[in-house]
XYZ file of C-alpha atoms in Angstrom:
413
model
C -0.238 0.039 0.176
C 2.929 2.658 0.662
C 4.200 2.140 -2.746
C 0.676 2.587 -4.661
C 0.206 5.757 -2.203
C 3.470 6.844 -2.832
C 3.402 6.070 -6.668
C -0.475 8.114 -6.570
C 0.697 10.909 -4.766
C 3.593 11.325 -7.689
C 1.578 11.131 -10.302
C -0.845 14.076 -8.645
C 1.951 16.118 -8.070
C 3.630 16.120 -11.648
C 0.411 15.307 -13.831
C -0.068 18.744 -15.037
C 3.389 18.980 -16.497
C 2.937 15.674 -17.735
C 0.022 16.616 -19.610
C 1.109 19.532 -20.888
C 1.891 19.807 -24.930
C 5.216 19.468 -25.670
C 7.618 21.310 -28.081
C 8.612 19.841 -30.922
C 11.543 21.432 -33.146
C 10.178 22.607 -36.631
C 12.394 22.694 -39.629
C 13.830 26.526 -40.326
C 12.364 25.969 -44.029
C 8.992 26.039 -42.516
C 9.344 29.223 -41.056
C 6.699 30.419 -39.422
C 5.972 27.330 -37.750
C 5.425 25.286 -34.303
C 5.797 21.543 -33.485
C 4.135 20.491 -30.595
C 3.215 16.400 -29.227
C 0.115 16.685 -27.416
C -0.229 13.841 -25.177
C -4.836 12.723 -25.338
C -6.382 9.530 -24.300
C -7.139 6.878 -26.071
C -10.219 6.270 -24.733
C -11.809 2.701 -23.091
C -9.162 0.910 -21.607
C -8.977 -2.365 -19.752
C -6.893 -3.360 -17.365
C -6.294 -7.182 -16.153
C -4.726 -7.724 -12.781
C -3.158 -10.307 -10.890
C -3.449 -12.295 -7.256
C 0.317 -11.487 -5.568
C 0.054 -7.730 -5.277
C -3.820 -7.585 -6.057
C -4.246 -3.720 -4.854
C -1.145 -2.041 -5.857
C -1.511 -4.002 -9.251
C -4.764 -3.802 -10.344
C -4.865 0.330 -8.671
C -1.533 1.641 -10.002
C -2.569 1.348 -13.896
C -5.975 2.293 -13.341
C -4.560 5.709 -11.790
C -2.321 6.106 -14.503
C -4.817 5.185 -17.213
C -7.468 7.630 -15.311
C -4.870 10.392 -15.158
C -4.709 10.244 -19.055
C -7.907 10.979 -19.303
C -9.266 7.318 -19.917
C -13.046 5.343 -18.964
C -11.644 2.050 -16.971
C -12.531 -1.485 -16.615
C -10.734 -3.181 -13.835
C -10.825 -7.363 -13.661
C -9.584 -8.277 -10.490
C -7.561 -11.200 -10.432
C -10.566 -14.495 -9.103
C -7.421 -15.826 -7.244
C -7.351 -13.255 -4.507
C -11.199 -12.906 -3.953
C -11.810 -11.010 -0.688
C -9.426 -7.954 -2.509
C -11.100 -8.522 -5.611
C -14.193 -7.508 -3.958
C -13.249 -5.131 -1.590
C -11.774 -2.972 -4.689
C -15.872 -3.696 -6.211
C -16.986 -2.403 -3.122
C -15.527 0.362 -3.055
C -14.130 1.568 -6.014
C -18.100 3.191 -6.827
C -18.069 4.625 -3.357
C -14.551 6.969 -4.260
C -14.773 6.993 -8.493
C -16.863 7.962 -11.169
C -18.819 4.674 -11.725
C -19.120 6.128 -15.274
C -15.304 6.335 -15.643
C -14.040 3.394 -14.024
C -16.150 -0.244 -13.659
C -14.835 -3.053 -11.915
C -15.735 -6.730 -13.421
C -15.737 -9.692 -11.243
C -15.050 -13.822 -12.226
C -13.073 -15.901 -13.351
C -11.260 -16.832 -16.773
C -14.402 -17.499 -18.493
C -15.269 -13.318 -17.428
C -11.777 -12.461 -18.912
C -12.452 -13.804 -22.102
C -16.072 -12.295 -22.562
C -14.170 -9.038 -21.674
C -11.653 -9.650 -24.478
C -14.349 -10.074 -27.239
C -14.792 -6.398 -27.103
C -12.797 -4.113 -28.605
C -10.647 -1.961 -26.412
C -8.408 1.219 -26.729
C -5.853 -0.173 -24.777
C -5.881 -3.625 -22.455
C -3.336 -4.286 -20.099
C -2.583 -7.692 -18.648
C 0.142 -8.416 -15.881
C 0.137 -12.372 -15.191
C 1.825 -15.796 -16.650
C 2.428 -15.784 -20.491
C 0.400 -18.436 -21.034
C -2.285 -16.014 -20.311
C -0.932 -13.647 -21.999
C -0.652 -15.208 -24.869
C -4.850 -15.908 -25.113
C -4.961 -12.098 -24.437
C -3.492 -11.336 -27.623
C -4.704 -14.091 -29.809
C -8.174 -12.068 -28.933
C -6.808 -8.891 -29.128
C -5.704 -9.380 -32.480
C -9.037 -10.043 -33.960
C -9.847 -6.338 -32.832
C -6.159 -4.542 -33.552
C -6.187 -4.134 -29.926
C -3.156 -2.423 -28.525
C -1.553 -4.713 -25.586
C 0.880 -4.166 -22.935
C 1.537 -7.197 -21.246
C 3.886 -7.968 -17.929
C 5.298 -11.155 -17.802
C 7.237 -13.176 -15.008
C 11.059 -14.727 -16.455
C 13.590 -15.977 -14.351
C 15.442 -12.631 -12.987
C 18.706 -14.405 -11.979
C 20.976 -12.703 -9.086
C 24.577 -12.033 -10.335
C 27.123 -12.695 -6.727
C 30.385 -11.127 -7.076
C 33.057 -11.592 -4.352
C 32.758 -9.519 -1.543
C 35.631 -8.961 0.224
C 34.268 -6.861 3.492
C 32.066 -9.294 5.754
C 29.977 -6.479 6.401
C 28.936 -6.008 2.474
C 28.334 -9.843 2.513
C 25.700 -9.490 4.639
C 24.165 -6.897 3.158
C 24.027 -8.394 0.053
C 22.299 -11.533 1.375
C 19.962 -9.088 3.476
C 18.965 -7.961 0.158
C 19.388 -11.592 -1.587
C 16.810 -12.829 1.237
C 14.351 -9.856 1.094
C 14.079 -9.929 -2.375
C 13.688 -14.170 -2.616
C 11.391 -14.513 0.742
C 9.997 -11.909 2.250
C 8.289 -10.965 -0.809
C 4.866 -12.891 -1.439
C 7.248 -16.015 -0.185
C 8.596 -15.251 -3.763
C 5.783 -15.530 -5.695
C 6.483 -12.396 -7.314
C 7.310 -11.187 -10.967
C 10.490 -9.263 -9.782
C 11.454 -12.328 -7.579
C 14.795 -13.600 -7.766
C 14.689 -16.764 -9.920
C 18.244 -18.494 -9.066
C 21.789 -17.069 -8.773
C 24.862 -17.217 -9.882
C 28.396 -16.955 -8.274
C 32.300 -18.197 -8.595
C 32.459 -22.107 -7.066
C 34.839 -20.775 -4.246
C 32.481 -18.281 -2.953
C 29.826 -20.549 -3.254
C 29.977 -22.034 0.339
C 30.199 -18.738 1.564
C 27.572 -17.597 0.260
C 25.191 -20.565 1.304
C 26.371 -20.322 5.163
C 24.990 -16.796 4.998
C 22.025 -17.110 3.027
C 21.143 -20.150 5.190
C 21.658 -18.048 9.061
C 19.612 -15.308 7.868
C 17.135 -16.852 6.308
C 16.825 -18.534 9.723
C 16.755 -15.138 11.313
C 14.578 -13.800 8.436
C 11.572 -16.716 9.158
C 12.095 -17.095 12.970
C 8.243 -17.621 13.848
C 5.769 -18.898 11.285
C 3.607 -15.425 9.900
C 7.356 -13.994 8.787
C 6.287 -16.404 5.491
C 3.803 -15.964 3.262
C 1.791 -19.730 2.251
C 1.512 -20.623 -1.366
C -1.190 -19.285 -3.187
C -3.775 -22.662 -3.793
C -3.314 -26.347 -4.086
C -2.416 -26.032 -7.525
C 0.623 -23.727 -7.227
C 2.039 -26.007 -4.542
C 1.488 -28.908 -5.875
C 3.708 -27.656 -8.959
C 5.947 -25.989 -6.953
C 6.427 -29.773 -5.373
C 6.615 -31.270 -7.986
C 9.995 -29.216 -9.035
C 11.571 -30.883 -5.828
C 9.758 -34.482 -6.637
C 12.838 -34.733 -9.518
C 15.113 -36.563 -7.695
C 18.470 -35.181 -9.457
C 16.700 -31.739 -7.863
C 16.797 -33.364 -4.392
C 20.056 -34.215 -4.201
C 21.735 -31.113 -4.746
C 18.851 -29.456 -1.837
C 21.336 -28.067 0.718
C 19.081 -25.789 2.812
C 15.065 -26.730 3.838
C 12.819 -28.669 1.255
C 9.989 -29.620 3.741
C 6.587 -28.904 2.391
C 3.164 -29.403 4.197
C 0.465 -29.497 1.733
C -2.232 -28.814 4.565
C -1.471 -25.150 5.291
C 0.065 -24.626 1.913
C 3.370 -23.653 3.010
C 7.071 -24.317 1.037
C 10.269 -24.101 3.845
C 13.132 -21.798 2.378
C 14.785 -23.560 -0.056
C 18.786 -23.650 -1.689
C 19.421 -25.568 -3.891
C 23.142 -26.427 -5.333
C 23.531 -27.154 -8.925
C 20.640 -28.265 -9.768
C 20.523 -29.813 -13.091
C 20.293 -27.449 -15.957
C 17.567 -29.240 -17.755
C 15.596 -29.998 -14.968
C 11.986 -28.100 -14.792
C 13.390 -25.711 -11.655
C 15.843 -23.988 -14.538
C 13.698 -24.098 -17.424
C 10.599 -22.940 -15.631
C 9.724 -19.734 -13.683
C 9.989 -21.262 -10.881
C 7.349 -17.779 -8.096
C 8.492 -19.753 -5.204
C 10.607 -20.110 -2.035
C 13.200 -22.695 -3.788
C 15.696 -20.847 -4.862
C 18.820 -22.531 -7.176
C 22.434 -21.866 -6.857
C 24.143 -21.927 -10.226
C 28.164 -22.443 -9.856
C 30.628 -21.259 -13.145
C 34.716 -20.806 -12.850
C 34.858 -17.025 -13.617
C 32.480 -14.125 -12.683
C 32.433 -12.823 -16.106
C 31.001 -16.227 -17.359
C 27.697 -15.659 -15.948
C 27.167 -13.105 -18.714
C 27.218 -15.678 -20.840
C 24.928 -18.007 -18.677
C 21.714 -14.939 -18.685
C 22.138 -14.533 -22.437
C 21.691 -18.189 -22.722
C 18.515 -17.620 -21.420
C 15.024 -15.904 -22.302
C 15.313 -12.166 -21.708
C 14.107 -11.845 -18.158
C 12.778 -8.930 -16.588
C 15.008 -8.345 -14.309
C 18.462 -9.073 -13.701
C 20.045 -7.982 -10.279
C 24.149 -8.029 -9.904
C 25.719 -7.811 -6.579
C 29.572 -6.171 -6.789
C 31.890 -3.189 -6.897
C 33.353 -4.346 -9.860
C 32.784 -1.069 -12.740
C 33.764 -3.310 -15.350
C 31.563 -6.188 -14.563
C 28.688 -3.434 -14.366
C 29.594 -1.928 -17.776
C 29.410 -5.485 -18.776
C 26.173 -6.348 -17.955
C 24.784 -3.195 -18.889
C 25.925 -3.228 -22.313
C 26.426 -7.334 -23.038
C 22.803 -8.257 -21.724
C 18.970 -7.325 -22.153
C 16.207 -7.291 -19.895
C 13.852 -5.074 -18.525
C 15.663 -3.491 -15.790
C 19.140 -4.316 -13.732
C 20.060 -2.874 -10.145
C 23.174 -3.272 -8.522
C 23.790 -4.384 -4.781
C 19.630 -4.333 -4.180
C 16.649 -6.257 -5.428
C 13.346 -5.779 -6.517
C 13.352 -2.082 -5.536
C 13.538 -0.917 -8.372
C 9.339 -1.465 -8.732
C 9.166 1.421 -6.519
C 10.975 3.987 -8.091
C 8.498 6.476 -9.658
C 11.566 7.996 -11.892
C 12.014 4.419 -13.715
C 9.716 2.675 -16.020
C 8.620 -1.015 -15.145
C 7.779 -3.245 -17.913
C 9.191 -6.374 -19.222
C 11.360 -7.132 -22.904
C 10.883 -9.999 -24.870
C 9.160 -12.923 -23.089
C 8.905 -10.723 -20.094
C 6.689 -8.568 -21.431
C 6.515 -5.312 -23.335
C 5.082 -2.201 -22.091
C 6.361 -0.324 -19.763
C 4.217 1.771 -16.712
C 4.684 3.338 -13.177
C 5.088 7.341 -12.953
C 5.029 9.192 -16.266
C 5.788 5.498 -17.795
C 1.748 4.518 -16.352
C 0.651 8.548 -18.409
C 1.830 7.462 -21.693
C 1.025 4.061 -21.882
C -2.697 4.824 -22.006
C -1.607 8.212 -23.929
C -2.014 8.870 -27.732
C 0.743 11.064 -28.886
C -0.962 13.385 -31.309
C 1.864 15.514 -33.288
C 0.796 18.448 -34.283
C 1.876 21.198 -36.780
C 1.034 24.493 -36.982
C 1.990 26.968 -40.215
C 1.284 30.123 -41.101
C 0.464 31.798 -44.891
C 3.221 33.982 -44.539
C 5.654 32.119 -46.920
C 5.239 30.507 -49.789
C 7.626 28.080 -51.612
C 6.946 27.554 -55.470
C 9.611 24.429 -55.828
C 7.465 21.926 -54.119
C 5.312 21.718 -56.543
C 5.248 20.726 -60.734
C 5.745 21.076 -62.967
C 9.174 19.606 -62.265
C 12.754 21.117 -63.671
C 16.342 20.049 -62.648
C 16.106 23.643 -60.675
C 12.865 22.518 -58.231
C 14.799 18.911 -57.426
C 17.784 20.507 -56.826
C 15.868 22.706 -54.177
C 14.380 19.933 -52.739
C 17.639 18.364 -52.227
C 18.869 21.728 -50.557
C 15.434 21.216 -48.157
C 16.114 17.282 -47.328
C 20.264 18.405 -46.396
C 19.212 21.168 -44.484
C 21.438 23.213 -46.428
C 19.945 26.638 -45.956
C 22.325 28.849 -47.174
C 22.723 26.431 -51.173
C 18.428 26.761 -50.554
C 18.953 30.530 -50.114
C 21.847 31.530 -52.752
C 19.349 29.836 -55.180
C 16.368 31.208 -54.371
C 18.478 34.484 -54.735
C 19.166 33.541 -58.179
C 22.944 33.185 -57.620
C 23.291 29.502 -57.594
C 21.931 27.322 -59.937
């Protein structure tokens, strides 16, 4: 809720500036003229939110769509029924029901909504459902923004200072296990570390996660039986089970899975080929820290890359040699709450960006407006063509205004 309120306040503070026409450069040859980019509402937009951050991922996009001047329909996730019911009951109390509507229901309702034409659809969720949304949207050529998950890697370089190591592990453990027990699209999916540093990292992770999860209420449960079984199936693979170095306990009755650390599970196992979306953390070792870049680029483009390092050369290489929705150095998941940064994926992790000004832009059409006067008219732009007129046009397109002026004065043919 804190991140949501912070984002809405940021929008209110800056909206007048975002909505103002933006001047663009007009070519000198068109003088006197002005060029503007004017944001306008797209129209009627549809927002599909998901269950893991069911208030923030519904209301932040809605706030951006309203800020841009649109009418909004929001469909909360049926997998968070209490929150969905809360939104349906309270949004009409505080917002104009002619501007915002909440539609409740499951997948069948989502399919019915996608039978209609929308001016924009934002979907947050799994890649499989995202494909269905795209397929349905194609019927009406509806533009779609998809916020999907991925396997977000975390590169951990050797850190000489004990303090730096502990801070890094605090942030890794917090990003993996304290945010919905890893059931978040920006959660760390796996760690890449040099072989010689792996034992130190594992011991620090063990002690830290024990401290962070000293009481049961410190860990979220798994969403439902289906997701619990999916995560349990990762560990049912004997090859994966043998790689567990901490945790591994599961309790179907309470839908809880102990924070689990795995060392070098097989790269062809499901846990390393599918998004985990849960409290299981594989650690993959490499010979040299630079090898992590090749590993990351061999996978699908992730929503986020995290790297803990003081090596500026390594940071530069990660920025320039990898592709992802975001990169965060020496922390994890916090980029989500930075309003000045866009949030979104690339490739298989989605497309379209929002947060702060980017939410306003996502739901706006940037309309080009060009104004000219009747003061000056150049007849060389009109037929019949001859070499002189073609020469003048070449000067215009090459922005060679000195030769153009000489030609107009008859001083150069």
